[in-house]
Amino acid sequence: MNESIVGWHAAMALIERSPARVQQVLVLDSLAPARFEQLQQAGVTFTALPKAQFLKQGNTYEDVAHQGIAVIASPSAALPEGALAELLGGVDTPLLLALDGVTDPRNLGAILRSAEAAGVTAVIQPKDNSAALNQAARKTACGAAELVPLVTVTNLKRTLEKLRKDGFWVSGAAGEGAIDAFKADLTGPRVIVVGSEGRGLRKGVRDACDEMVAIPMVGAISSLNVSVATGVLLFEALRQRRS
């Protein structure tokens, strides 16, 4: 079944990065002239439609921030577990991000956006109890969903244990972590693991980590949204790798 990708950043990233997947580009006929010029300059063939037809054919809704564009595309193939080794090939100091129980598509999209900006090699999530890479996730990712490999694994604990054997250091995020994240060493081949906002990391996943790290906070609020916390950890890792 085809997917509908909405929003300018997500749509243009798909058109540029995966043109073979594009079936049709639909736009609102009321778009600003500059938007039509942008598409024409990019050599994009598109169909301009009135609002009612655009919403119906674009498989989107009035309350969705579609920004007047919808790309009908063949579904993206989920990367299997075996693709991870290929993704890591030739990368000197890979940075991986693993998600444990992140089920909100918008959180997934925001995390992918931060991961792309921080230079993450790949994002890993278990096939069960994980957010779908759907329209909401892609829109929130602002094109990053087309740039950052998302690998689905059967057993996250087992995958982390294998990565440890392959030389990765695995840092799990937890509010009660014993190590200050800003003092931890996040360089070298690294996996940062984040869990759901409610329960955090599952016990088996925690056991597969080499260390637990916590973001220091001084205010009355003792926790952050998972996508915000993930961004903080990823950019701390980036800062250390650049210094």
XYZ file of C-alpha atoms in Angstrom:
243
model
C 0.000 0.000 0.000
C 1.356 3.414 -0.981
C 2.288 6.048 1.603
C 1.439 9.752 1.658
C 4.340 11.991 2.704
C 3.338 15.557 3.580
C 5.202 18.744 4.459
C 7.806 20.503 2.299
C 10.965 19.280 4.023
C 9.819 15.654 4.129
C 8.388 15.733 0.602
C 11.446 17.318 -1.022
C 13.823 14.997 0.845
C 11.898 12.016 -0.504
C 11.836 13.404 -4.046
C 15.578 14.100 -3.992
C 16.778 11.000 -2.134
C 14.348 8.302 -3.273
C 12.891 9.379 -6.637
C 12.125 5.773 -7.610
C 9.567 5.591 -4.800
C 7.628 8.658 -5.978
C 4.335 7.816 -7.674
C 2.690 11.237 -7.736
C 3.223 14.732 -6.355
C 0.051 16.587 -5.361
C -0.092 20.250 -4.382
C -2.802 22.730 -3.460
C -3.723 24.988 -6.361
C -3.709 27.929 -3.912
C 0.001 27.635 -3.132
C 2.178 30.726 -3.284
C 3.813 31.216 -6.706
C 7.253 30.743 -5.133
C 6.357 27.163 -4.197
C 5.364 26.333 -7.784
C 8.630 27.854 -8.974
C 10.561 25.731 -6.465
C 9.008 22.550 -7.829
C 9.519 23.595 -11.461
C 13.166 24.476 -10.864
C 13.671 21.051 -9.263
C 12.165 19.419 -12.341
C 9.272 17.930 -10.366
C 6.138 16.906 -12.225
C 3.140 17.720 -10.051
C -0.645 17.973 -10.093
C -2.327 21.069 -8.617
C -5.705 20.353 -7.043
C -8.424 22.272 -5.202
C -8.492 21.682 -1.455
C -11.155 18.954 -1.270
C -9.512 16.860 -3.988
C -6.053 17.434 -2.541
C -7.094 16.158 0.893
C -8.831 13.117 -0.578
C -6.204 12.079 -3.108
C -3.331 13.011 -0.814
C -4.788 10.839 1.931
C -4.411 13.636 4.438
C -6.628 15.852 6.582
C -7.362 19.521 7.057
C -5.932 19.561 10.589
C -2.639 18.009 9.440
C 0.197 20.480 8.767
C 0.595 19.279 5.176
C 1.826 22.698 3.920
C 0.026 22.133 0.640
C 2.053 19.194 -0.645
C 1.590 15.431 -0.544
C 3.849 12.876 -2.226
C 2.260 9.525 -2.972
C 5.098 7.016 -2.727
C 5.676 3.308 -2.617
C 6.293 2.165 0.958
C 9.841 2.368 2.239
C 11.390 -0.989 2.910
C 12.104 -1.557 6.600
C 15.784 -2.285 7.054
C 16.266 -5.754 8.519
C 18.650 -6.669 11.310
C 21.231 -7.922 8.836
C 21.546 -4.459 7.271
C 23.277 -3.120 10.382
C 26.629 -4.736 9.578
C 26.604 -3.193 6.109
C 25.728 0.240 7.496
C 28.647 0.049 9.918
C 31.139 -0.997 7.276
C 33.817 1.636 6.732
C 32.610 3.903 9.566
C 35.553 4.638 11.887
C 33.691 5.667 15.040
C 30.013 4.895 14.549
C 27.362 6.403 16.783
C 24.209 4.321 17.082
C 20.936 5.178 18.772
C 18.663 2.436 20.125
C 15.031 3.040 21.107
C 13.304 0.846 23.673
C 9.542 1.316 23.877
C 9.258 4.651 22.041
C 5.728 4.288 20.682
C 4.656 7.832 19.743
C 5.242 8.495 16.003
C 5.874 12.194 16.620
C 8.538 11.368 19.181
C 10.090 9.000 16.649
C 10.076 11.743 14.008
C 11.643 14.293 16.357
C 14.286 11.753 17.383
C 15.150 10.987 13.747
C 15.533 14.701 13.087
C 17.965 15.091 16.003
C 19.781 11.884 15.033
C 20.386 13.111 11.487
C 21.638 16.493 12.712
C 24.001 14.829 15.213
C 25.483 12.450 12.636
C 24.035 9.193 13.970
C 25.012 6.225 11.807
C 21.725 4.355 12.315
C 18.736 4.172 14.638
C 17.692 0.770 15.990
C 14.295 -0.198 17.368
C 12.591 -3.512 18.152
C 9.832 -4.653 15.816
C 7.357 -4.901 18.710
C 6.169 -2.034 20.904
C 7.723 0.631 18.686
C 6.334 3.618 16.804
C 5.468 3.217 13.149
C 7.289 5.351 10.607
C 4.001 6.811 9.417
C 2.875 10.159 8.022
C 3.036 11.875 11.421
C 6.555 10.578 12.084
C 7.838 11.588 8.654
C 6.275 15.049 8.870
C 7.856 15.660 12.296
C 11.212 14.361 11.029
C 11.299 17.138 8.375
C 13.057 14.919 5.837
C 15.364 13.111 8.269
C 13.354 9.899 7.870
C 14.751 9.675 4.330
C 18.320 10.249 5.517
C 18.808 8.243 8.721
C 18.663 4.430 8.424
C 16.053 2.938 10.760
C 16.833 -0.714 11.510
C 14.221 -3.024 13.020
C 15.475 -5.903 15.154
C 13.716 -8.869 16.696
C 15.429 -8.749 20.088
C 16.981 -5.457 21.189
C 18.799 -6.976 24.171
C 20.473 -9.554 21.945
C 21.433 -6.891 19.395
C 23.052 -4.752 22.092
C 24.967 -7.725 23.452
C 26.305 -8.489 19.976
C 27.341 -4.875 19.463
C 29.229 -4.990 22.770
C 31.103 -8.071 21.564
C 31.921 -6.173 18.378
C 33.600 -3.400 20.367
C 30.786 -0.925 21.048
C 30.286 0.695 24.437
C 26.593 0.828 25.322
C 25.298 3.777 27.360
C 21.730 3.559 28.616
C 19.771 6.667 29.609
C 18.055 6.689 32.992
C 16.904 9.382 35.376
C 18.602 7.582 38.225
C 21.802 6.946 36.291
C 24.946 7.003 38.389
C 27.032 8.840 35.773
C 26.526 12.466 34.797
C 25.978 12.398 31.023
C 28.128 15.505 30.638
C 31.016 13.775 32.382
C 30.641 10.374 30.713
C 32.873 9.453 27.786
C 30.615 9.284 24.723
C 33.382 8.999 22.144
C 34.443 5.912 20.196
C 32.067 3.271 18.806
C 28.992 3.988 20.922
C 25.363 2.995 21.331
C 23.088 5.385 23.222
C 19.914 3.657 24.404
C 16.769 5.558 25.400
C 13.506 4.172 26.713
C 9.898 5.195 27.036
C 8.939 8.204 29.130
C 6.824 6.097 31.453
C 8.873 3.039 32.339
C 12.286 3.860 30.921
C 14.450 0.956 29.800
C 13.283 -2.608 30.294
C 15.365 -4.668 32.708
C 16.822 -6.907 30.009
C 17.879 -3.895 27.964
C 19.397 -2.224 31.042
C 21.354 -5.392 31.747
C 22.776 -5.239 28.218
C 24.210 -1.745 28.837
C 27.767 -1.091 29.992
C 26.723 1.985 31.949
C 23.743 4.160 32.788
C 23.934 7.905 32.293
C 21.674 10.720 33.461
C 21.131 14.271 32.250
C 21.742 16.620 35.206
C 18.772 18.839 36.022
C 18.459 21.566 38.621
C 14.810 22.600 38.275
C 11.682 21.239 39.907
C 10.872 19.083 36.850
C 12.719 15.788 37.119
C 12.283 14.426 33.599
C 12.289 15.454 29.944
C 10.297 14.386 26.918
C 12.089 11.407 25.356
C 12.847 13.237 22.110
C 14.288 16.211 24.010
C 16.391 13.979 26.266
C 17.634 12.057 23.237
C 18.673 15.287 21.533
C 20.616 16.400 24.601
C 22.537 13.108 24.761
C 23.246 12.973 21.023
C 24.590 16.508 20.888
C 26.732 15.924 23.955
C 28.190 12.932 22.102
C 28.722 15.127 19.027
C 30.393 17.844 21.115
C 32.835 15.337 22.589
C 33.616 13.839 19.191
C 34.371 17.235 17.700
C 36.613 18.438 20.539
